[in-house]
Amino acid sequence: MVARLKSDPIPRRRLLTAVAGLWGEVRWHEPLRDLTSFRIGGPADVLVIPADVEDLCQLVRQARMADVPLFMLGGTNLLIPDEGLAGVVVHLSKFTAIRDEADDVVYAEAGLKMPALLRHTVSRSLSGLEWAAGIPGTVGGAVVMNAGTRLGEMKDSLKAIRSIDLKGQVKTHAASTISFGYRRASVPKGIVVGAWFQLKSEPRKKVETAIKTYLHYRKTTQPLTRPNAGCVFKNPTQMSAGQLIEESGLKGVRVGDAQVSQKHANFIVNVGQARATDVMMLIKKIQQTVAKRTGIALELELKIVGNREA
Ligand code: EPU
């Protein structure tokens, strides 16, 4: 699923073909800013909120026929350009079902928020996802980037994924067929619509305490009350990007309304009306300053939508 910039426009006739007859919501020129944790980004040509898996399959098939790019909006670890996005942006906010499939296996749809998944697993005394306490993203977003923290990552409890391939067919893939790296998962091309998690029964008190302790750590060390997109850079091997940025004297540095957090230097916070261009200039400034001082090239964890690597 690729993002297309507005500088490469798509004829309206093709967009109409892609979204014809869908049962879900189809919103033209919809601002994306409020669907992102950074509160940054221009409008989509069309935003589609599919009603269900069948509706999404129809969209995938029609978009392929009309040669219209689909972009899956996860919302938390990305920066959307100020000009917005061409083509169809897909938001899975109606995919929020959760099902117990065995004593220790849970299926969650891709649009479910990670905190909701965690509340469910705690209520069933299931352990395995405590590392995700405080992560605001969706199940689908967390799967495709193998989200994680120092305590664990998605791959540790992922059993299988359900996805729609580029031809609009629903497929199931065992986690053992996917290769995972640091904030990377080689999920087959298409759209992840749900995931099965293999968890472990533990005393509820133990699961709750692990989550509370970790949430407290995050609240005291990370700027969770300001719009942000999580950690901006990957940690270089055996090092903390936040520490390197702080030691380079960059905490509090601003470009427009984008600021290096005073609380955790690997976060950029939106202190008002930050633009994507402000964030990109600040990223460049951080990379140049850290490289000059330490010789280390900080690599982005944040996805800049429209960049070749996004
Ligand atoms: N540190 C500083 N200055 C800072 C930030 C951190 O000196 O501004 C120092 C801390 O004092 C600590 C060390 O760096 O000694 C590590 O800091 P922290 O525990 O906050 O962990 P991190 O490596 O900076 C990683 C993940 C976070 C995750 C935390 C906690 C990455 C890039 N970051 O951060 O994940 O929440 O551990 O588990 O892997 C994310 O992926 O979006 C994210 C925020």
mmCIF file of C-alpha atoms and ligand atoms in Angstrom:
data_model
loop_
_atom_site.group_PDB
_atom_site.id
_atom_site.type_symbol
_atom_site.label_atom_id
_atom_site.label_comp_id
_atom_site.label_asym_id
_atom_site.label_seq_id
_atom_site.Cartn_x
_atom_site.Cartn_y
_atom_site.Cartn_z
ATOM 1 C CA MET A 1 0.000 0.000 0.000
ATOM 2 C CA VAL A 2 1.635 3.188 -1.145
ATOM 3 C CA ALA A 3 1.083 6.839 -0.456
ATOM 4 C CA ARG A 4 0.850 9.256 -3.357
ATOM 5 C CA LEU A 5 1.543 12.974 -2.972
ATOM 6 C CA LYS A 6 -0.843 15.622 -4.304
ATOM 7 C CA SER A 7 1.876 16.726 -6.729
ATOM 8 C CA ASP A 8 1.057 13.495 -8.605
ATOM 9 C CA PRO A 9 -2.739 13.875 -8.934
ATOM 10 C CA ILE A 10 -5.255 11.163 -9.796
ATOM 11 C CA PRO A 11 -8.229 11.920 -12.067
ATOM 12 C CA ARG A 12 -11.557 12.127 -10.179
ATOM 13 C CA ARG A 13 -13.122 9.620 -12.575
ATOM 14 C CA ARG A 14 -10.693 6.937 -11.374
ATOM 15 C CA LEU A 15 -11.295 7.824 -7.738
ATOM 16 C CA LEU A 16 -15.056 7.481 -8.263
ATOM 17 C CA THR A 17 -14.562 4.011 -9.759
ATOM 18 C CA ALA A 18 -12.454 2.953 -6.785
ATOM 19 C CA VAL A 19 -15.064 3.898 -4.172
ATOM 20 C CA ALA A 20 -18.282 3.091 -6.111
ATOM 21 C CA GLY A 21 -20.949 1.160 -4.221
ATOM 22 C CA LEU A 22 -19.110 0.837 -0.891
ATOM 23 C CA TRP A 23 -21.303 0.513 2.214
ATOM 24 C CA GLY A 24 -18.821 2.200 4.520
ATOM 25 C CA GLU A 25 -18.144 5.918 4.844
ATOM 26 C CA VAL A 26 -16.636 7.765 1.874
ATOM 27 C CA ARG A 27 -15.496 11.309 2.682
ATOM 28 C CA TRP A 28 -14.034 13.583 0.012
ATOM 29 C CA HIS A 29 -11.208 16.059 0.823
ATOM 30 C CA GLU A 30 -11.187 14.869 4.407
ATOM 31 C CA PRO A 31 -8.565 16.450 6.718
ATOM 32 C CA LEU A 32 -6.271 13.777 8.171
ATOM 33 C CA ARG A 33 -4.741 15.900 10.920
ATOM 34 C CA ASP A 34 -7.158 14.795 13.641
ATOM 35 C CA LEU A 35 -6.712 11.127 12.771
ATOM 36 C CA THR A 36 -3.022 11.289 13.665
ATOM 37 C CA SER A 37 -1.423 11.418 17.101
ATOM 38 C CA PHE A 38 0.873 14.246 15.849
ATOM 39 C CA ARG A 39 -2.154 16.391 14.811
ATOM 40 C CA ILE A 40 -0.334 17.225 11.578
ATOM 41 C CA GLY A 41 -1.187 16.647 7.909
ATOM 42 C CA GLY A 42 -3.338 17.886 5.028
ATOM 43 C CA PRO A 43 -6.466 16.300 3.493
ATOM 44 C CA ALA A 44 -6.898 13.022 1.613
ATOM 45 C CA ASP A 45 -8.522 13.068 -1.836
ATOM 46 C CA VAL A 46 -10.881 10.481 -0.352
ATOM 47 C CA LEU A 47 -11.015 8.887 3.085
ATOM 48 C CA VAL A 48 -12.775 5.526 3.245
ATOM 49 C CA ILE A 49 -13.900 3.906 6.487
ATOM 50 C CA PRO A 50 -14.900 0.398 5.292
ATOM 51 C CA ALA A 51 -17.951 -1.182 6.900
ATOM 52 C CA ASP A 52 -16.394 -4.653 7.156
ATOM 53 C CA VAL A 53 -13.891 -7.047 5.579
ATOM 54 C CA GLU A 54 -16.087 -7.706 2.542
ATOM 55 C CA ASP A 55 -16.425 -3.967 1.895
ATOM 56 C CA LEU A 56 -12.651 -3.563 2.159
ATOM 57 C CA CYS A 57 -12.116 -6.450 -0.311
ATOM 58 C CA GLN A 58 -14.398 -4.659 -2.768
ATOM 59 C CA LEU A 59 -12.431 -1.414 -2.325
ATOM 60 C CA VAL A 60 -9.102 -3.220 -2.902
ATOM 61 C CA ARG A 61 -10.408 -4.827 -6.107
ATOM 62 C CA GLN A 62 -11.922 -1.611 -7.471
ATOM 63 C CA ALA A 63 -8.865 0.476 -6.608
ATOM 64 C CA ARG A 64 -6.660 -2.042 -8.393
ATOM 65 C CA MET A 65 -8.903 -1.908 -11.481
ATOM 66 C CA ALA A 66 -8.880 1.907 -11.494
ATOM 67 C CA ASP A 67 -5.149 2.060 -10.688
ATOM 68 C CA VAL A 68 -5.750 4.176 -7.576
ATOM 69 C CA PRO A 69 -3.269 3.897 -4.689
ATOM 70 C CA LEU A 70 -4.600 2.922 -1.258
ATOM 71 C CA PHE A 71 -2.857 4.134 1.842
ATOM 72 C CA MET A 72 -3.566 2.558 5.231
ATOM 73 C CA LEU A 73 -3.700 5.169 7.940
ATOM 74 C CA GLY A 74 -2.360 3.760 11.202
ATOM 75 C CA GLY A 75 -2.138 7.184 12.765
ATOM 76 C CA THR A 76 0.508 7.055 15.465
ATOM 77 C CA ASN A 77 3.993 6.603 14.086
ATOM 78 C CA LEU A 78 3.752 8.752 11.010
ATOM 79 C CA LEU A 79 4.034 12.219 9.592
ATOM 80 C CA ILE A 80 1.554 13.194 6.878
ATOM 81 C CA PRO A 81 2.622 15.965 4.483
ATOM 82 C CA ASP A 82 0.983 19.400 4.788
ATOM 83 C CA GLU A 83 -0.320 19.143 1.219
ATOM 84 C CA GLY A 84 -2.216 15.950 2.091
ATOM 85 C CA LEU A 85 -2.395 12.704 0.126
ATOM 86 C CA ALA A 86 -3.673 11.811 -3.329
ATOM 87 C CA GLY A 87 -5.771 8.675 -3.815
ATOM 88 C CA VAL A 88 -7.728 6.750 -1.207
ATOM 89 C CA VAL A 89 -6.749 6.742 2.451
ATOM 90 C CA VAL A 90 -8.222 3.828 4.389
ATOM 91 C CA HIS A 91 -9.058 4.070 8.077
ATOM 92 C CA LEU A 92 -10.096 0.873 9.872
ATOM 93 C CA SER A 93 -11.951 2.546 12.732
ATOM 94 C CA LYS A 94 -14.891 0.123 12.363
ATOM 95 C CA PHE A 95 -12.608 -2.928 12.660
ATOM 96 C CA THR A 96 -12.649 -3.129 16.441
ATOM 97 C CA ALA A 97 -13.983 -6.603 17.234
ATOM 98 C CA ILE A 98 -12.210 -8.803 19.739
ATOM 99 C CA ARG A 99 -12.817 -12.534 20.254
ATOM 100 C CA ASP A 100 -11.524 -15.188 22.607
ATOM 101 C CA GLU A 101 -10.658 -18.178 20.444
ATOM 102 C CA ALA A 102 -9.244 -20.454 23.133
ATOM 103 C CA ASP A 103 -8.307 -20.096 26.807
ATOM 104 C CA ASP A 104 -5.122 -18.308 25.864
ATOM 105 C CA VAL A 105 -5.697 -17.139 22.268
ATOM 106 C CA VAL A 106 -7.302 -13.805 21.415
ATOM 107 C CA TYR A 107 -8.235 -12.492 17.966
ATOM 108 C CA ALA A 108 -8.364 -8.700 17.543
ATOM 109 C CA GLU A 109 -9.307 -6.699 14.478
ATOM 110 C CA ALA A 110 -6.701 -4.315 13.100
ATOM 111 C CA GLY A 111 -8.471 -1.071 13.971
ATOM 112 C CA LEU A 112 -8.771 -1.913 17.669
ATOM 113 C CA LYS A 113 -6.661 0.394 19.838
ATOM 114 C CA MET A 114 -3.856 -1.338 21.748
ATOM 115 C CA PRO A 115 -5.115 0.000 25.138
ATOM 116 C CA ALA A 116 -8.495 -1.699 24.462
ATOM 117 C CA LEU A 117 -6.746 -4.976 23.628
ATOM 118 C CA LEU A 118 -4.747 -4.680 26.829
ATOM 119 C CA ARG A 119 -7.871 -4.030 28.925
ATOM 120 C CA HIS A 120 -9.354 -7.222 27.483
ATOM 121 C CA THR A 121 -6.283 -9.360 28.142
ATOM 122 C CA VAL A 122 -6.045 -8.049 31.718
ATOM 123 C CA SER A 123 -9.719 -8.876 32.317
ATOM 124 C CA ARG A 124 -8.945 -12.454 31.238
ATOM 125 C CA SER A 125 -5.713 -12.659 33.299
ATOM 126 C CA LEU A 126 -3.638 -13.141 30.146
ATOM 127 C CA SER A 127 -0.002 -12.137 30.019
ATOM 128 C CA GLY A 128 2.189 -11.305 26.991
ATOM 129 C CA LEU A 129 1.293 -7.780 25.952
ATOM 130 C CA GLU A 130 2.265 -5.839 29.095
ATOM 131 C CA TRP A 131 5.112 -4.180 27.174
ATOM 132 C CA ALA A 132 2.473 -2.300 25.148
ATOM 133 C CA ALA A 133 1.094 -0.358 28.123
ATOM 134 C CA GLY A 134 0.669 3.249 27.052
ATOM 135 C CA ILE A 135 1.149 2.601 23.323
ATOM 136 C CA PRO A 136 -1.697 4.519 21.685
ATOM 137 C CA GLY A 137 -1.670 2.863 18.228
ATOM 138 C CA THR A 138 -3.897 0.251 16.650
ATOM 139 C CA VAL A 139 -3.386 -3.522 16.549
ATOM 140 C CA GLY A 140 -2.759 -3.392 12.775
ATOM 141 C CA GLY A 141 -0.257 -0.553 13.033
ATOM 142 C CA ALA A 142 1.580 -2.332 15.865
ATOM 143 C CA VAL A 143 1.759 -5.591 13.861
ATOM 144 C CA VAL A 144 3.113 -4.099 10.635
ATOM 145 C CA MET A 145 5.918 -2.254 12.407
ATOM 146 C CA ASN A 146 6.564 -4.941 15.031
ATOM 147 C CA ALA A 147 5.975 -2.310 17.702
ATOM 148 C CA GLY A 148 7.839 -2.866 20.908
ATOM 149 C CA THR A 149 9.597 -1.487 23.918
ATOM 150 C CA ARG A 150 12.451 -2.665 26.087
ATOM 151 C CA LEU A 151 10.073 -5.177 27.718
ATOM 152 C CA GLY A 152 8.973 -6.974 24.576
ATOM 153 C CA GLU A 153 7.566 -6.650 21.094
ATOM 154 C CA MET A 154 4.673 -7.713 18.928
ATOM 155 C CA LYS A 155 6.388 -10.782 17.491
ATOM 156 C CA ASP A 156 6.697 -12.330 20.975
ATOM 157 C CA SER A 157 2.978 -13.136 21.153
ATOM 158 C CA LEU A 158 1.757 -12.937 17.567
ATOM 159 C CA LYS A 159 0.315 -16.272 16.423
ATOM 160 C CA ALA A 160 -1.062 -15.372 12.980
ATOM 161 C CA ILE A 161 -2.436 -12.500 10.942
ATOM 162 C CA ARG A 162 -5.452 -12.162 8.675
ATOM 163 C CA SER A 163 -4.931 -9.913 5.688
ATOM 164 C CA ILE A 164 -6.387 -8.942 2.348
ATOM 165 C CA ASP A 165 -4.003 -9.436 -0.539
ATOM 166 C CA LEU A 166 -3.611 -7.119 -3.523
ATOM 167 C CA LYS A 167 -6.300 -9.015 -5.429
ATOM 168 C CA GLY A 168 -8.853 -8.475 -2.658
ATOM 169 C CA GLN A 169 -8.721 -12.044 -1.238
ATOM 170 C CA VAL A 170 -8.712 -12.777 2.502
ATOM 171 C CA LYS A 171 -5.688 -14.813 3.622
ATOM 172 C CA THR A 172 -4.323 -16.124 6.915
ATOM 173 C CA HIS A 173 -0.575 -16.212 7.567
ATOM 174 C CA ALA A 174 1.087 -17.913 10.530
ATOM 175 C CA ALA A 175 3.532 -15.657 12.386
ATOM 176 C CA SER A 176 6.229 -18.265 11.692
ATOM 177 C CA THR A 177 6.076 -17.316 7.984
ATOM 178 C CA ILE A 178 6.805 -13.650 8.712
ATOM 179 C CA SER A 179 10.301 -12.365 9.396
ATOM 180 C CA PHE A 180 10.625 -9.706 12.075
ATOM 181 C CA GLY A 181 13.319 -7.175 12.808
ATOM 182 C CA TYR A 182 13.723 -4.111 14.969
ATOM 183 C CA ARG A 183 10.458 -2.178 14.325
ATOM 184 C CA ARG A 184 9.984 -4.130 11.103
ATOM 185 C CA ALA A 185 7.784 -7.045 9.991
ATOM 186 C CA SER A 186 7.794 -8.488 6.499
ATOM 187 C CA VAL A 187 4.018 -8.972 6.331
ATOM 188 C CA PRO A 188 2.787 -10.048 2.874
ATOM 189 C CA LYS A 189 1.723 -7.161 0.622
ATOM 190 C CA GLY A 190 -1.850 -6.072 1.291
ATOM 191 C CA ILE A 191 -3.842 -4.907 4.320
ATOM 192 C CA VAL A 192 -3.717 -6.527 7.752
ATOM 193 C CA VAL A 193 -7.297 -6.790 9.052
ATOM 194 C CA GLY A 194 -6.727 -8.732 12.261
ATOM 195 C CA ALA A 195 -4.309 -10.758 14.353
ATOM 196 C CA TRP A 196 -4.305 -13.751 16.698
ATOM 197 C CA PHE A 197 -2.270 -13.511 19.879
ATOM 198 C CA GLN A 198 -0.918 -16.491 21.803
ATOM 199 C CA LEU A 199 -0.905 -15.419 25.445
ATOM 200 C CA LYS A 200 -0.287 -17.074 28.794
ATOM 201 C CA SER A 201 -2.536 -17.354 31.850
ATOM 202 C CA GLU A 202 -1.037 -15.575 34.851
ATOM 203 C CA PRO A 203 -2.525 -14.231 38.097
ATOM 204 C CA ARG A 204 -4.475 -11.081 37.203
ATOM 205 C CA LYS A 205 -2.715 -9.081 39.935
ATOM 206 C CA LYS A 206 0.657 -9.882 38.371
ATOM 207 C CA VAL A 207 -0.452 -8.705 34.894
ATOM 208 C CA GLU A 208 -2.021 -5.538 36.336
ATOM 209 C CA THR A 209 1.051 -4.665 38.379
ATOM 210 C CA ALA A 210 3.359 -5.061 35.367
ATOM 211 C CA ILE A 211 1.137 -2.722 33.344
ATOM 212 C CA LYS A 212 0.811 -0.141 36.128
ATOM 213 C CA THR A 213 4.557 -0.069 36.732
ATOM 214 C CA TYR A 214 5.316 0.355 33.050
ATOM 215 C CA LEU A 215 2.637 3.016 32.529
ATOM 216 C CA HIS A 216 4.077 4.951 35.448
ATOM 217 C CA TYR A 217 7.567 4.720 33.901
ATOM 218 C CA ARG A 218 6.288 5.993 30.573
ATOM 219 C CA LYS A 219 4.287 8.817 32.147
ATOM 220 C CA THR A 220 7.315 10.035 34.073
ATOM 221 C CA THR A 221 9.813 9.750 31.207
ATOM 222 C CA GLN A 222 7.781 10.548 28.061
ATOM 223 C CA PRO A 223 5.737 13.567 26.940
ATOM 224 C CA LEU A 224 2.453 11.682 26.668
ATOM 225 C CA THR A 225 0.221 14.736 27.136
ATOM 226 C CA ARG A 226 1.434 16.617 24.017
ATOM 227 C CA PRO A 227 0.640 15.530 20.427
ATOM 228 C CA ASN A 228 3.577 13.404 19.222
ATOM 229 C CA ALA A 229 4.344 10.391 17.065
ATOM 230 C CA GLY A 230 6.289 8.275 19.542
ATOM 231 C CA CYS A 231 10.043 7.885 19.249
ATOM 232 C CA VAL A 232 11.341 9.657 16.162
ATOM 233 C CA PHE A 233 14.582 7.692 15.744
ATOM 234 C CA LYS A 234 15.530 4.051 16.167
ATOM 235 C CA ASN A 235 17.994 3.400 18.944
ATOM 236 C CA PRO A 236 21.470 2.798 17.527
ATOM 237 C CA THR A 237 22.866 -0.564 18.740
ATOM 238 C CA GLN A 238 23.496 -0.517 22.504
ATOM 239 C CA MET A 239 22.637 3.196 22.722
ATOM 240 C CA SER A 240 19.679 5.441 23.380
ATOM 241 C CA ALA A 241 18.843 7.952 20.659
ATOM 242 C CA GLY A 242 17.201 10.129 23.351
ATOM 243 C CA GLN A 243 20.391 10.268 25.363
ATOM 244 C CA LEU A 244 22.502 11.107 22.274
ATOM 245 C CA ILE A 245 20.113 13.940 21.346
ATOM 246 C CA GLU A 246 20.045 15.299 24.895
ATOM 247 C CA GLU A 247 23.842 15.175 25.132
ATOM 248 C CA SER A 248 24.014 17.107 21.859
ATOM 249 C CA GLY A 249 22.216 19.969 23.635
ATOM 250 C CA LEU A 250 19.029 19.711 21.568
ATOM 251 C CA LYS A 251 16.298 19.389 24.224
ATOM 252 C CA GLY A 252 13.772 22.197 23.773
ATOM 253 C CA VAL A 253 15.069 23.218 20.309
ATOM 254 C CA ARG A 254 12.218 24.389 18.051
ATOM 255 C CA VAL A 255 11.381 24.848 14.405
ATOM 256 C CA GLY A 256 8.011 26.597 14.218
ATOM 257 C CA ASP A 257 5.715 24.725 16.607
ATOM 258 C CA ALA A 258 7.718 21.468 16.440
ATOM 259 C CA GLN A 259 9.916 21.048 19.493
ATOM 260 C CA VAL A 260 12.393 18.467 20.796
ATOM 261 C CA SER A 261 10.668 17.349 24.001
ATOM 262 C CA GLN A 262 12.159 18.615 27.261
ATOM 263 C CA LYS A 263 11.100 15.326 28.869
ATOM 264 C CA HIS A 264 12.477 12.782 26.358
ATOM 265 C CA ALA A 265 14.715 14.007 23.558
ATOM 266 C CA ASN A 266 13.729 11.218 21.129
ATOM 267 C CA PHE A 267 10.216 12.715 20.954
ATOM 268 C CA ILE A 268 9.212 15.709 18.868
ATOM 269 C CA VAL A 269 6.103 17.383 20.269
ATOM 270 C CA ASN A 270 3.595 19.586 18.483
ATOM 271 C CA VAL A 271 3.292 22.591 20.803
ATOM 272 C CA GLY A 272 0.633 24.346 18.708
ATOM 273 C CA GLN A 273 0.091 24.367 14.964
ATOM 274 C CA ALA A 274 3.246 22.518 13.836
ATOM 275 C CA ARG A 275 3.538 21.768 10.137
ATOM 276 C CA ALA A 276 5.079 18.662 8.604
ATOM 277 C CA THR A 277 7.793 20.867 7.096
ATOM 278 C CA ASP A 278 8.697 22.155 10.599
ATOM 279 C CA VAL A 279 9.087 18.573 11.827
ATOM 280 C CA MET A 280 11.217 17.612 8.818
ATOM 281 C CA MET A 281 13.525 20.595 9.307
ATOM 282 C CA LEU A 282 13.866 19.745 12.989
ATOM 283 C CA ILE A 283 14.672 16.110 12.135
ATOM 284 C CA LYS A 284 17.407 17.251 9.764
ATOM 285 C CA LYS A 285 18.817 19.582 12.400
ATOM 286 C CA ILE A 286 18.898 16.768 14.992
ATOM 287 C CA GLN A 287 20.549 14.313 12.571
ATOM 288 C CA GLN A 288 23.184 16.851 11.519
ATOM 289 C CA THR A 289 23.986 17.955 15.073
ATOM 290 C CA VAL A 290 24.255 14.400 16.444
ATOM 291 C CA ALA A 291 26.326 13.228 13.441
ATOM 292 C CA LYS A 292 28.722 16.155 13.827
ATOM 293 C CA ARG A 293 29.196 15.547 17.564
ATOM 294 C CA THR A 294 29.280 11.735 17.641
ATOM 295 C CA GLY A 295 29.679 10.470 14.065
ATOM 296 C CA ILE A 296 26.425 8.465 14.505
ATOM 297 C CA ALA A 297 23.770 8.649 11.772
ATOM 298 C CA LEU A 298 20.368 8.492 13.473
ATOM 299 C CA GLU A 299 17.885 6.426 11.489
ATOM 300 C CA LEU A 300 14.174 7.317 11.435
ATOM 301 C CA GLU A 301 11.612 5.173 13.250
ATOM 302 C CA LEU A 302 8.930 7.717 12.298
ATOM 303 C CA LYS A 303 7.447 7.109 8.828
ATOM 304 C CA ILE A 304 7.411 10.234 6.720
ATOM 305 C CA VAL A 305 4.505 9.457 4.411
ATOM 306 C CA GLY A 306 5.376 9.960 0.762
ATOM 307 C CA ASN A 307 9.066 9.304 1.377
ATOM 308 C CA ARG A 308 10.308 6.318 -0.565
ATOM 309 C CA GLU A 309 10.968 4.423 2.652
ATOM 310 C CA ALA A 310 7.488 5.056 4.160
HETATM 311 N N1 EPU B 1 17.686 9.227 28.138
HETATM 312 C C1 EPU B 1 18.318 10.427 28.246
HETATM 313 N N2 EPU B 1 17.704 11.536 27.717
HETATM 314 C C2 EPU B 1 16.498 11.471 27.111
HETATM 315 C C3 EPU B 1 15.861 10.223 26.982
HETATM 316 C C4 EPU B 1 16.471 9.104 27.512
HETATM 317 O O1 EPU B 1 19.404 10.531 28.781
HETATM 318 O O2 EPU B 1 16.015 12.536 26.674
HETATM 319 C C5 EPU B 1 18.318 8.045 28.755
HETATM 320 C C6 EPU B 1 17.483 7.534 29.928
HETATM 321 O O3 EPU B 1 17.797 8.218 31.115
HETATM 322 C C7 EPU B 1 17.836 6.073 29.979
HETATM 323 C C8 EPU B 1 18.123 5.726 28.514
HETATM 324 O O4 EPU B 1 18.327 6.965 27.839
HETATM 325 O O5 EPU B 1 19.022 5.871 30.700
HETATM 326 C C9 EPU B 1 16.981 4.950 27.868
HETATM 327 O O6 EPU B 1 15.788 5.745 27.924
HETATM 328 P P1 EPU B 1 14.323 5.083 27.934
HETATM 329 O O7 EPU B 1 14.196 4.107 29.046
HETATM 330 O O8 EPU B 1 13.344 6.198 27.884
HETATM 331 O O9 EPU B 1 14.297 4.228 26.638
HETATM 332 P P2 EPU B 1 14.562 4.595 25.124
HETATM 333 O O10 EPU B 1 15.596 3.666 24.619
HETATM 334 O O11 EPU B 1 14.803 6.045 24.935
HETATM 335 C C10 EPU B 1 12.812 2.857 24.241
HETATM 336 C C11 EPU B 1 11.822 2.829 23.094
HETATM 337 C C12 EPU B 1 10.528 3.508 23.513
HETATM 338 C C13 EPU B 1 9.966 2.842 24.754
HETATM 339 C C14 EPU B 1 11.040 2.971 25.859
HETATM 340 C C15 EPU B 1 10.644 2.333 27.167
HETATM 341 C C16 EPU B 1 12.946 2.963 20.933
HETATM 342 C C17 EPU B 1 13.451 3.854 19.865
HETATM 343 N N3 EPU B 1 12.382 3.569 21.998
HETATM 344 O O12 EPU B 1 13.159 4.235 24.456
HETATM 345 O O13 EPU B 1 9.608 3.322 22.428
HETATM 346 O O14 EPU B 1 8.753 3.438 25.144
HETATM 347 O O15 EPU B 1 12.247 2.295 25.411
HETATM 348 O O16 EPU B 1 10.499 0.937 26.989
HETATM 349 O O17 EPU B 1 13.051 1.740 20.830
HETATM 350 C C18 EPU B 1 8.574 4.165 20.473
HETATM 351 O O18 EPU B 1 8.965 3.134 19.926
HETATM 352 O O19 EPU B 1 7.867 5.021 19.876
HETATM 353 C C19 EPU B 1 9.011 4.413 21.843
HETATM 354 C C20 EPU B 1 8.803 5.566 22.423
#
